[in-house]
């Protein structure tokens, strides 16, 4: 499982910062009720995600929000 350090920012709201996998990030995006039709496609499909980046929805508008992410590690080792 790949882990990411990510932050969601929206004017007028407290930043949301976590270190999780993409599944948990998808869950946050669903429940946050952010403006827009859908989160960025790379978050909603099983595709290769860049190690780091920023997505900004409606830059400069009142509906602007952003997602910034950084890959923390690759596959997580399970220890029994």
PDB file of N, CA and C in Angstrom:
ATOM      1  N   UNK A   1       0.851  -1.168   0.000  1.00  0.00           N
ATOM      2  CA  UNK A   1       0.000   0.000   0.000  1.00  0.00           C
ATOM      3  C   UNK A   1       0.901   1.236   0.000  1.00  0.00           C
ATOM      4  N   UNK A   2       0.583   2.177  -0.861  1.00  0.00           N
ATOM      5  CA  UNK A   2       1.347   3.412  -0.939  1.00  0.00           C
ATOM      6  C   UNK A   2       0.695   4.460  -0.048  1.00  0.00           C
ATOM      7  N   UNK A   3       1.514   5.176   0.683  1.00  0.00           N
ATOM      8  CA  UNK A   3       1.038   6.168   1.641  1.00  0.00           C
ATOM      9  C   UNK A   3       1.405   7.570   1.144  1.00  0.00           C
ATOM     10  N   UNK A   4       0.491   8.513   1.340  1.00  0.00           N
ATOM     11  CA  UNK A   4       0.701   9.897   0.924  1.00  0.00           C
ATOM     12  C   UNK A   4       0.444  10.842   2.092  1.00  0.00           C
ATOM     13  N   UNK A   5       1.237  11.895   2.160  1.00  0.00           N
ATOM     14  CA  UNK A   5       1.009  13.023   3.052  1.00  0.00           C
ATOM     15  C   UNK A   5       0.244  14.028   2.198  1.00  0.00           C
ATOM     16  N   UNK A   6      -0.972  14.391   2.592  1.00  0.00           N
ATOM     17  CA  UNK A   6      -1.778  15.272   1.758  1.00  0.00           C
ATOM     18  C   UNK A   6      -2.464  16.352   2.582  1.00  0.00           C
ATOM     19  N   UNK A   7      -2.799  17.457   1.887  1.00  0.00           N
ATOM     20  CA  UNK A   7      -3.470  18.593   2.507  1.00  0.00           C
ATOM     21  C   UNK A   7      -4.553  19.099   1.561  1.00  0.00           C
ATOM     22  N   UNK A   8      -5.748  19.317   2.096  1.00  0.00           N
ATOM     23  CA  UNK A   8      -6.835  19.939   1.353  1.00  0.00           C
ATOM     24  C   UNK A   8      -7.034  21.322   1.958  1.00  0.00           C
ATOM     25  N   UNK A   9      -7.006  22.349   1.088  1.00  0.00           N
ATOM     26  CA  UNK A   9      -7.190  23.730   1.540  1.00  0.00           C
ATOM     27  C   UNK A   9      -8.376  24.348   0.816  1.00  0.00           C
ATOM     28  N   UNK A  10      -9.177  25.087   1.577  1.00  0.00           N
ATOM     29  CA  UNK A  10     -10.286  25.844   1.007  1.00  0.00           C
ATOM     30  C   UNK A  10     -10.458  27.104   1.837  1.00  0.00           C
ATOM     31  N   UNK A  11     -10.556  28.264   1.167  1.00  0.00           N
ATOM     32  CA  UNK A  11     -10.730  29.512   1.914  1.00  0.00           C
ATOM     33  C   UNK A  11     -11.923  29.427   2.861  1.00  0.00           C
ATOM     34  N   UNK A  12     -11.726  29.916   4.078  1.00  0.00           N
ATOM     35  CA  UNK A  12     -12.793  29.922   5.064  1.00  0.00           C
ATOM     36  C   UNK A  12     -12.944  28.628   5.852  1.00  0.00           C
ATOM     37  N   UNK A  13     -12.115  27.637   5.549  1.00  0.00           N
ATOM     38  CA  UNK A  13     -12.146  26.366   6.281  1.00  0.00           C
ATOM     39  C   UNK A  13     -10.745  26.055   6.799  1.00  0.00           C
ATOM     40  N   UNK A  14     -10.705  25.301   7.859  1.00  0.00           N
ATOM     41  CA  UNK A  14      -9.423  24.841   8.390  1.00  0.00           C
ATOM     42  C   UNK A  14      -8.837  23.804   7.429  1.00  0.00           C
ATOM     43  N   UNK A  15      -7.523  23.881   7.198  1.00  0.00           N
ATOM     44  CA  UNK A  15      -6.863  22.898   6.347  1.00  0.00           C
ATOM     45  C   UNK A  15      -7.035  21.495   6.923  1.00  0.00           C
ATOM     46  N   UNK A  16      -7.174  20.521   6.043  1.00  0.00           N
ATOM     47  CA  UNK A  16      -7.263  19.117   6.455  1.00  0.00           C
ATOM     48  C   UNK A  16      -5.969  18.456   6.023  1.00  0.00           C
ATOM     49  N   UNK A  17      -5.196  17.939   6.973  1.00  0.00           N
ATOM     50  CA  UNK A  17      -3.912  17.315   6.694  1.00  0.00           C
ATOM     51  C   UNK A  17      -3.896  15.914   7.274  1.00  0.00           C
ATOM     52  N   UNK A  18      -3.460  14.950   6.460  1.00  0.00           N
ATOM     53  CA  UNK A  18      -3.364  13.572   6.928  1.00  0.00           C
ATOM     54  C   UNK A  18      -2.262  12.843   6.180  1.00  0.00           C
ATOM     55  N   UNK A  19      -1.910  11.696   6.705  1.00  0.00           N
ATOM     56  CA  UNK A  19      -0.993  10.769   6.044  1.00  0.00           C
ATOM     57  C   UNK A  19      -1.749   9.455   5.949  1.00  0.00           C
ATOM     58  N   UNK A  20      -2.190   9.119   4.723  1.00  0.00           N
ATOM     59  CA  UNK A  20      -3.027   7.942   4.508  1.00  0.00           C
ATOM     60  C   UNK A  20      -2.790   7.378   3.111  1.00  0.00           C
ATOM     61  N   UNK A  21      -3.536   6.332   2.801  1.00  0.00           N
ATOM     62  CA  UNK A  21      -3.523   5.813   1.435  1.00  0.00           C
ATOM     63  C   UNK A  21      -4.580   6.548   0.611  1.00  0.00           C
ATOM     64  N   UNK A  22      -4.643   6.241  -0.690  1.00  0.00           N
ATOM     65  CA  UNK A  22      -5.585   6.930  -1.567  1.00  0.00           C
ATOM     66  C   UNK A  22      -7.037   6.638  -1.211  1.00  0.00           C
ATOM     67  N   UNK A  23      -7.322   5.450  -0.715  1.00  0.00           N
ATOM     68  CA  UNK A  23      -8.706   5.112  -0.360  1.00  0.00           C
ATOM     69  C   UNK A  23      -9.237   6.061   0.710  1.00  0.00           C
ATOM     70  N   UNK A  24      -8.428   6.345   1.723  1.00  0.00           N
ATOM     71  CA  UNK A  24      -8.877   7.254   2.779  1.00  0.00           C
ATOM     72  C   UNK A  24      -8.982   8.682   2.256  1.00  0.00           C
ATOM     73  N   UNK A  25      -8.081   9.087   1.368  1.00  0.00           N
ATOM     74  CA  UNK A  25      -8.174  10.410   0.752  1.00  0.00           C
ATOM     75  C   UNK A  25      -9.484  10.524  -0.031  1.00  0.00           C
ATOM     76  N   UNK A  26      -9.848   9.503  -0.790  1.00  0.00           N
ATOM     77  CA  UNK A  26     -11.127   9.499  -1.529  1.00  0.00           C
ATOM     78  C   UNK A  26     -12.294   9.699  -0.569  1.00  0.00           C
ATOM     79  N   UNK A  27     -12.248   9.010   0.571  1.00  0.00           N
ATOM     80  CA  UNK A  27     -13.317   9.137   1.560  1.00  0.00           C
ATOM     81  C   UNK A  27     -13.433  10.577   2.060  1.00  0.00           C
ATOM     82  N   UNK A  28     -12.313  11.209   2.362  1.00  0.00           N
ATOM     83  CA  UNK A  28     -12.334  12.601   2.813  1.00  0.00           C
ATOM     84  C   UNK A  28     -12.936  13.508   1.750  1.00  0.00           C
ATOM     85  N   UNK A  29     -12.539  13.330   0.498  1.00  0.00           N
ATOM     86  CA  UNK A  29     -13.058  14.176  -0.571  1.00  0.00           C
ATOM     87  C   UNK A  29     -14.569  14.009  -0.727  1.00  0.00           C
ATOM     88  N   UNK A  30     -15.075  12.810  -0.505  1.00  0.00           N
ATOM     89  CA  UNK A  30     -16.521  12.570  -0.614  1.00  0.00           C
ATOM     90  C   UNK A  30     -17.302  13.289   0.485  1.00  0.00           C
ATOM     91  N   UNK A  31     -16.814  13.250   1.711  1.00  0.00           N
ATOM     92  CA  UNK A  31     -17.574  13.787   2.838  1.00  0.00           C
ATOM     93  C   UNK A  31     -17.353  15.278   3.088  1.00  0.00           C
ATOM     94  N   UNK A  32     -16.343  15.874   2.470  1.00  0.00           N
ATOM     95  CA  UNK A  32     -16.049  17.289   2.722  1.00  0.00           C
ATOM     96  C   UNK A  32     -17.000  18.230   2.004  1.00  0.00           C
ATOM     97  N   UNK A  33     -17.773  17.746   1.064  1.00  0.00           N
ATOM     98  CA  UNK A  33     -18.740  18.568   0.347  1.00  0.00           C
ATOM     99  C   UNK A  33     -18.065  19.771  -0.305  1.00  0.00           C
ATOM    100  N   UNK A  34     -16.995  19.510  -1.030  1.00  0.00           N
ATOM    101  CA  UNK A  34     -16.274  20.565  -1.737  1.00  0.00           C
ATOM    102  C   UNK A  34     -17.014  20.926  -3.022  1.00  0.00           C
ATOM    103  N   UNK A  35     -16.916  22.175  -3.473  1.00  0.00           N
ATOM    104  CA  UNK A  35     -17.556  22.567  -4.725  1.00  0.00           C
ATOM    105  C   UNK A  35     -16.961  21.787  -5.904  1.00  0.00           C
ATOM    106  N   UNK A  36     -17.765  21.579  -6.909  1.00  0.00           N
ATOM    107  CA  UNK A  36     -17.299  20.895  -8.106  1.00  0.00           C
ATOM    108  C   UNK A  36     -18.008  19.577  -8.285  1.00  0.00           C
ATOM    109  N   UNK A  37     -17.947  19.086  -9.482  1.00  0.00           N
ATOM    110  CA  UNK A  37     -18.651  17.854  -9.798  1.00  0.00           C
ATOM    111  C   UNK A  37     -17.988  16.623  -9.225  1.00  0.00           C
ATOM    112  N   UNK A  38     -16.660  16.592  -9.239  1.00  0.00           N
ATOM    113  CA  UNK A  38     -15.948  15.401  -8.780  1.00  0.00           C
ATOM    114  C   UNK A  38     -14.524  15.765  -8.418  1.00  0.00           C
ATOM    115  N   UNK A  39     -13.903  14.951  -7.565  1.00  0.00           N
ATOM    116  CA  UNK A  39     -12.478  15.177  -7.286  1.00  0.00           C
ATOM    117  C   UNK A  39     -11.654  14.853  -8.523  1.00  0.00           C
ATOM    118  N   UNK A  40     -10.394  15.206  -8.520  1.00  0.00           N
ATOM    119  CA  UNK A  40      -9.551  14.935  -9.681  1.00  0.00           C
ATOM    120  C   UNK A  40      -9.589  13.453 -10.051  1.00  0.00           C
ATOM    121  N   UNK A  41      -9.580  13.174 -11.355  1.00  0.00           N
ATOM    122  CA  UNK A  41      -9.731  11.804 -11.848  1.00  0.00           C
ATOM    123  C   UNK A  41      -8.704  10.844 -11.267  1.00  0.00           C
ATOM    124  N   UNK A  42      -7.462  11.282 -11.086  1.00  0.00           N
ATOM    125  CA  UNK A  42      -6.439  10.367 -10.598  1.00  0.00           C
ATOM    126  C   UNK A  42      -6.741   9.850  -9.189  1.00  0.00           C
ATOM    127  N   UNK A  43      -7.584  10.556  -8.465  1.00  0.00           N
ATOM    128  CA  UNK A  43      -7.951  10.129  -7.120  1.00  0.00           C
ATOM    129  C   UNK A  43      -9.078   9.102  -7.167  1.00  0.00           C
ATOM    130  N   UNK A  44      -9.939   9.185  -8.171  1.00  0.00           N
ATOM    131  CA  UNK A  44     -11.138   8.346  -8.200  1.00  0.00           C
ATOM    132  C   UNK A  44     -10.972   7.051  -8.972  1.00  0.00           C
ATOM    133  N   UNK A  45      -9.906   6.915  -9.732  1.00  0.00           N
ATOM    134  CA  UNK A  45      -9.688   5.677 -10.476  1.00  0.00           C
ATOM    135  C   UNK A  45      -8.406   5.020  -9.995  1.00  0.00           C
ATOM    136  N   UNK A  46      -8.256   3.758 -10.298  1.00  0.00           N
ATOM    137  CA  UNK A  46      -7.032   3.061  -9.931  1.00  0.00           C
ATOM    138  C   UNK A  46      -5.993   3.293 -11.024  1.00  0.00           C
ATOM    139  N   UNK A  47      -5.261   4.363 -10.874  1.00  0.00           N
ATOM    140  CA  UNK A  47      -4.240   4.727 -11.851  1.00  0.00           C
ATOM    141  C   UNK A  47      -2.969   5.090 -11.095  1.00  0.00           C
ATOM    142  N   UNK A  48      -1.890   5.157 -11.818  1.00  0.00           N
ATOM    143  CA  UNK A  48      -0.634   5.548 -11.189  1.00  0.00           C
ATOM    144  C   UNK A  48      -0.700   7.027 -10.824  1.00  0.00           C
ATOM    145  N   UNK A  49      -0.333   7.338  -9.605  1.00  0.00           N
ATOM    146  CA  UNK A  49      -0.373   8.705  -9.101  1.00  0.00           C
ATOM    147  C   UNK A  49       1.058   9.217  -9.008  1.00  0.00           C
ATOM    148  N   UNK A  50       1.265  10.456  -9.425  1.00  0.00           N
ATOM    149  CA  UNK A  50       2.594  11.060  -9.329  1.00  0.00           C
ATOM    150  C   UNK A  50       3.043  11.080  -7.870  1.00  0.00           C
ATOM    151  N   UNK A  51       4.344  11.063  -7.655  1.00  0.00           N
ATOM    152  CA  UNK A  51       4.891  11.061  -6.299  1.00  0.00           C
ATOM    153  C   UNK A  51       4.524  12.316  -5.511  1.00  0.00           C
ATOM    154  N   UNK A  52       4.306  13.428  -6.204  1.00  0.00           N
ATOM    155  CA  UNK A  52       3.906  14.663  -5.536  1.00  0.00           C
ATOM    156  C   UNK A  52       3.229  15.575  -6.561  1.00  0.00           C
ATOM    157  N   UNK A  53       2.452  16.503  -6.048  1.00  0.00           N
ATOM    158  CA  UNK A  53       1.796  17.447  -6.942  1.00  0.00           C
ATOM    159  C   UNK A  53       0.747  18.270  -6.230  1.00  0.00           C
ATOM    160  N   UNK A  54       0.092  19.129  -7.012  1.00  0.00           N
ATOM    161  CA  UNK A  54      -0.980  19.976  -6.509  1.00  0.00           C
ATOM    162  C   UNK A  54      -2.087  20.022  -7.550  1.00  0.00           C
ATOM    163  N   UNK A  55      -3.313  19.917  -7.094  1.00  0.00           N
ATOM    164  CA  UNK A  55      -4.492  20.082  -7.937  1.00  0.00           C
ATOM    165  C   UNK A  55      -5.265  21.258  -7.370  1.00  0.00           C
ATOM    166  N   UNK A  56      -5.655  22.209  -8.230  1.00  0.00           N
ATOM    167  CA  UNK A  56      -6.457  23.345  -7.781  1.00  0.00           C
ATOM    168  C   UNK A  56      -7.746  23.376  -8.581  1.00  0.00           C
ATOM    169  N   UNK A  57      -8.864  23.376  -7.870  1.00  0.00           N
ATOM    170  CA  UNK A  57     -10.185  23.439  -8.490  1.00  0.00           C
ATOM    171  C   UNK A  57     -10.628  24.892  -8.567  1.00  0.00           C
ATOM    172  N   UNK A  58     -11.003  25.348  -9.757  1.00  0.00           N
ATOM    173  CA  UNK A  58     -11.523  26.711  -9.982  1.00  0.00           C
ATOM    174  C   UNK A  58     -10.640  27.797  -9.373  1.00  0.00           C
ATOM    175  N   UNK A  59      -9.382  27.795  -9.760  1.00  0.00           N
ATOM    176  CA  UNK A  59      -8.432  28.773  -9.228  1.00  0.00           C
ATOM    177  C   UNK A  59      -8.947  30.203  -9.405  1.00  0.00           C
ATOM    178  N   UNK A  60      -8.958  30.968  -8.334  1.00  0.00           N
ATOM    179  CA  UNK A  60      -9.366  32.363  -8.362  1.00  0.00           C
ATOM    180  C   UNK A  60     -10.855  32.596  -8.163  1.00  0.00           C
ATOM    181  N   UNK A  61     -11.646  31.547  -8.091  1.00  0.00           N
ATOM    182  CA  UNK A  61     -13.089  31.735  -7.890  1.00  0.00           C
ATOM    183  C   UNK A  61     -13.447  31.543  -6.413  1.00  0.00           C
ATOM    184  N   UNK A  62     -14.703  31.811  -6.079  1.00  0.00           N
ATOM    185  CA  UNK A  62     -15.139  31.621  -4.693  1.00  0.00           C
ATOM    186  C   UNK A  62     -15.236  30.136  -4.351  1.00  0.00           C
ATOM    187  N   UNK A  63     -15.246  29.269  -5.367  1.00  0.00           N
ATOM    188  CA  UNK A  63     -15.318  27.821  -5.161  1.00  0.00           C
ATOM    189  C   UNK A  63     -13.946  27.154  -5.169  1.00  0.00           C
ATOM    190  N   UNK A  64     -12.879  27.941  -5.073  1.00  0.00           N
ATOM    191  CA  UNK A  64     -11.534  27.376  -5.147  1.00  0.00           C
ATOM    192  C   UNK A  64     -11.225  26.483  -3.945  1.00  0.00           C
ATOM    193  N   UNK A  65     -10.602  25.347  -4.235  1.00  0.00           N
ATOM    194  CA  UNK A  65     -10.012  24.497  -3.207  1.00  0.00           C
ATOM    195  C   UNK A  65      -8.834  23.783  -3.839  1.00  0.00           C
ATOM    196  N   UNK A  66      -7.910  23.318  -3.009  1.00  0.00           N
ATOM    197  CA  UNK A  66      -6.724  22.660  -3.556  1.00  0.00           C
ATOM    198  C   UNK A  66      -6.368  21.412  -2.757  1.00  0.00           C
ATOM    199  N   UNK A  67      -5.708  20.530  -3.452  1.00  0.00           N
ATOM    200  CA  UNK A  67      -5.193  19.296  -2.872  1.00  0.00           C
ATOM    201  C   UNK A  67      -3.717  19.218  -3.215  1.00  0.00           C
ATOM    202  N   UNK A  68      -2.882  19.058  -2.191  1.00  0.00           N
ATOM    203  CA  UNK A  68      -1.442  18.891  -2.380  1.00  0.00           C
ATOM    204  C   UNK A  68      -1.063  17.558  -1.752  1.00  0.00           C
ATOM    205  N   UNK A  69      -0.227  16.779  -2.458  1.00  0.00           N
ATOM    206  CA  UNK A  69       0.151  15.470  -1.941  1.00  0.00           C
ATOM    207  C   UNK A  69       1.632  15.200  -2.192  1.00  0.00           C
ATOM    208  N   UNK A  70       2.190  14.353  -1.322  1.00  0.00           N
ATOM    209  CA  UNK A  70       3.561  13.885  -1.448  1.00  0.00           C
ATOM    210  C   UNK A  70       3.593  12.424  -1.034  1.00  0.00           C
ATOM    211  N   UNK A  71       4.174  11.603  -1.862  1.00  0.00           N
ATOM    212  CA  UNK A  71       4.313  10.181  -1.546  1.00  0.00           C
ATOM    213  C   UNK A  71       5.289  10.033  -0.386  1.00  0.00           C
ATOM    214  N   UNK A  72       4.876   9.290   0.631  1.00  0.00           N
ATOM    215  CA  UNK A  72       5.723   9.092   1.802  1.00  0.00           C
ATOM    216  C   UNK A  72       6.596   7.862   1.620  1.00  0.00           C
ATOM    217  N   UNK A  73       6.019   6.779   1.121  1.00  0.00           N
ATOM    218  CA  UNK A  73       6.791   5.569   0.884  1.00  0.00           C
ATOM    219  C   UNK A  73       6.107   4.714  -0.163  1.00  0.00           C
ATOM    220  N   UNK A  74       6.754   3.631  -0.502  1.00  0.00           N
ATOM    221  CA  UNK A  74       6.193   2.685  -1.460  1.00  0.00           C
ATOM    222  C   UNK A  74       5.384   1.640  -0.742  1.00  0.00           C
ATOM    223  N   UNK A  75       5.577   0.425  -1.105  1.00  0.00           N
ATOM    224  CA  UNK A  75       4.825  -0.666  -0.503  1.00  0.00           C
ATOM    225  C   UNK A  75       5.132  -0.768   0.983  1.00  0.00           C
ATOM    226  N   UNK A  76       4.094  -0.931   1.785  1.00  0.00           N
ATOM    227  CA  UNK A  76       4.247  -1.069   3.235  1.00  0.00           C
ATOM    228  C   UNK A  76       4.466  -2.529   3.578  1.00  0.00           C
ATOM    229  N   UNK A  77       5.480  -2.803   4.365  1.00  0.00           N
ATOM    230  CA  UNK A  77       5.785  -4.174   4.779  1.00  0.00           C
ATOM    231  C   UNK A  77       4.912  -4.574   5.958  1.00  0.00           C
ATOM    232  N   UNK A  78       4.289  -5.726   5.861  1.00  0.00           N
ATOM    233  CA  UNK A  78       3.459  -6.236   6.952  1.00  0.00           C
ATOM    234  C   UNK A  78       4.305  -7.149   7.816  1.00  0.00           C
ATOM    235  N   UNK A  79       4.355  -6.863   9.111  1.00  0.00           N
ATOM    236  CA  UNK A  79       5.148  -7.669  10.043  1.00  0.00           C
ATOM    237  C   UNK A  79       4.190  -8.403  10.964  1.00  0.00           C
ATOM    238  N   UNK A  80       4.333  -9.724  11.017  1.00  0.00           N
ATOM    239  CA  UNK A  80       3.473 -10.531  11.893  1.00  0.00           C
ATOM    240  C   UNK A  80       4.089 -10.704  13.251  1.00  0.00           C
TER     241      UNK A  80
END
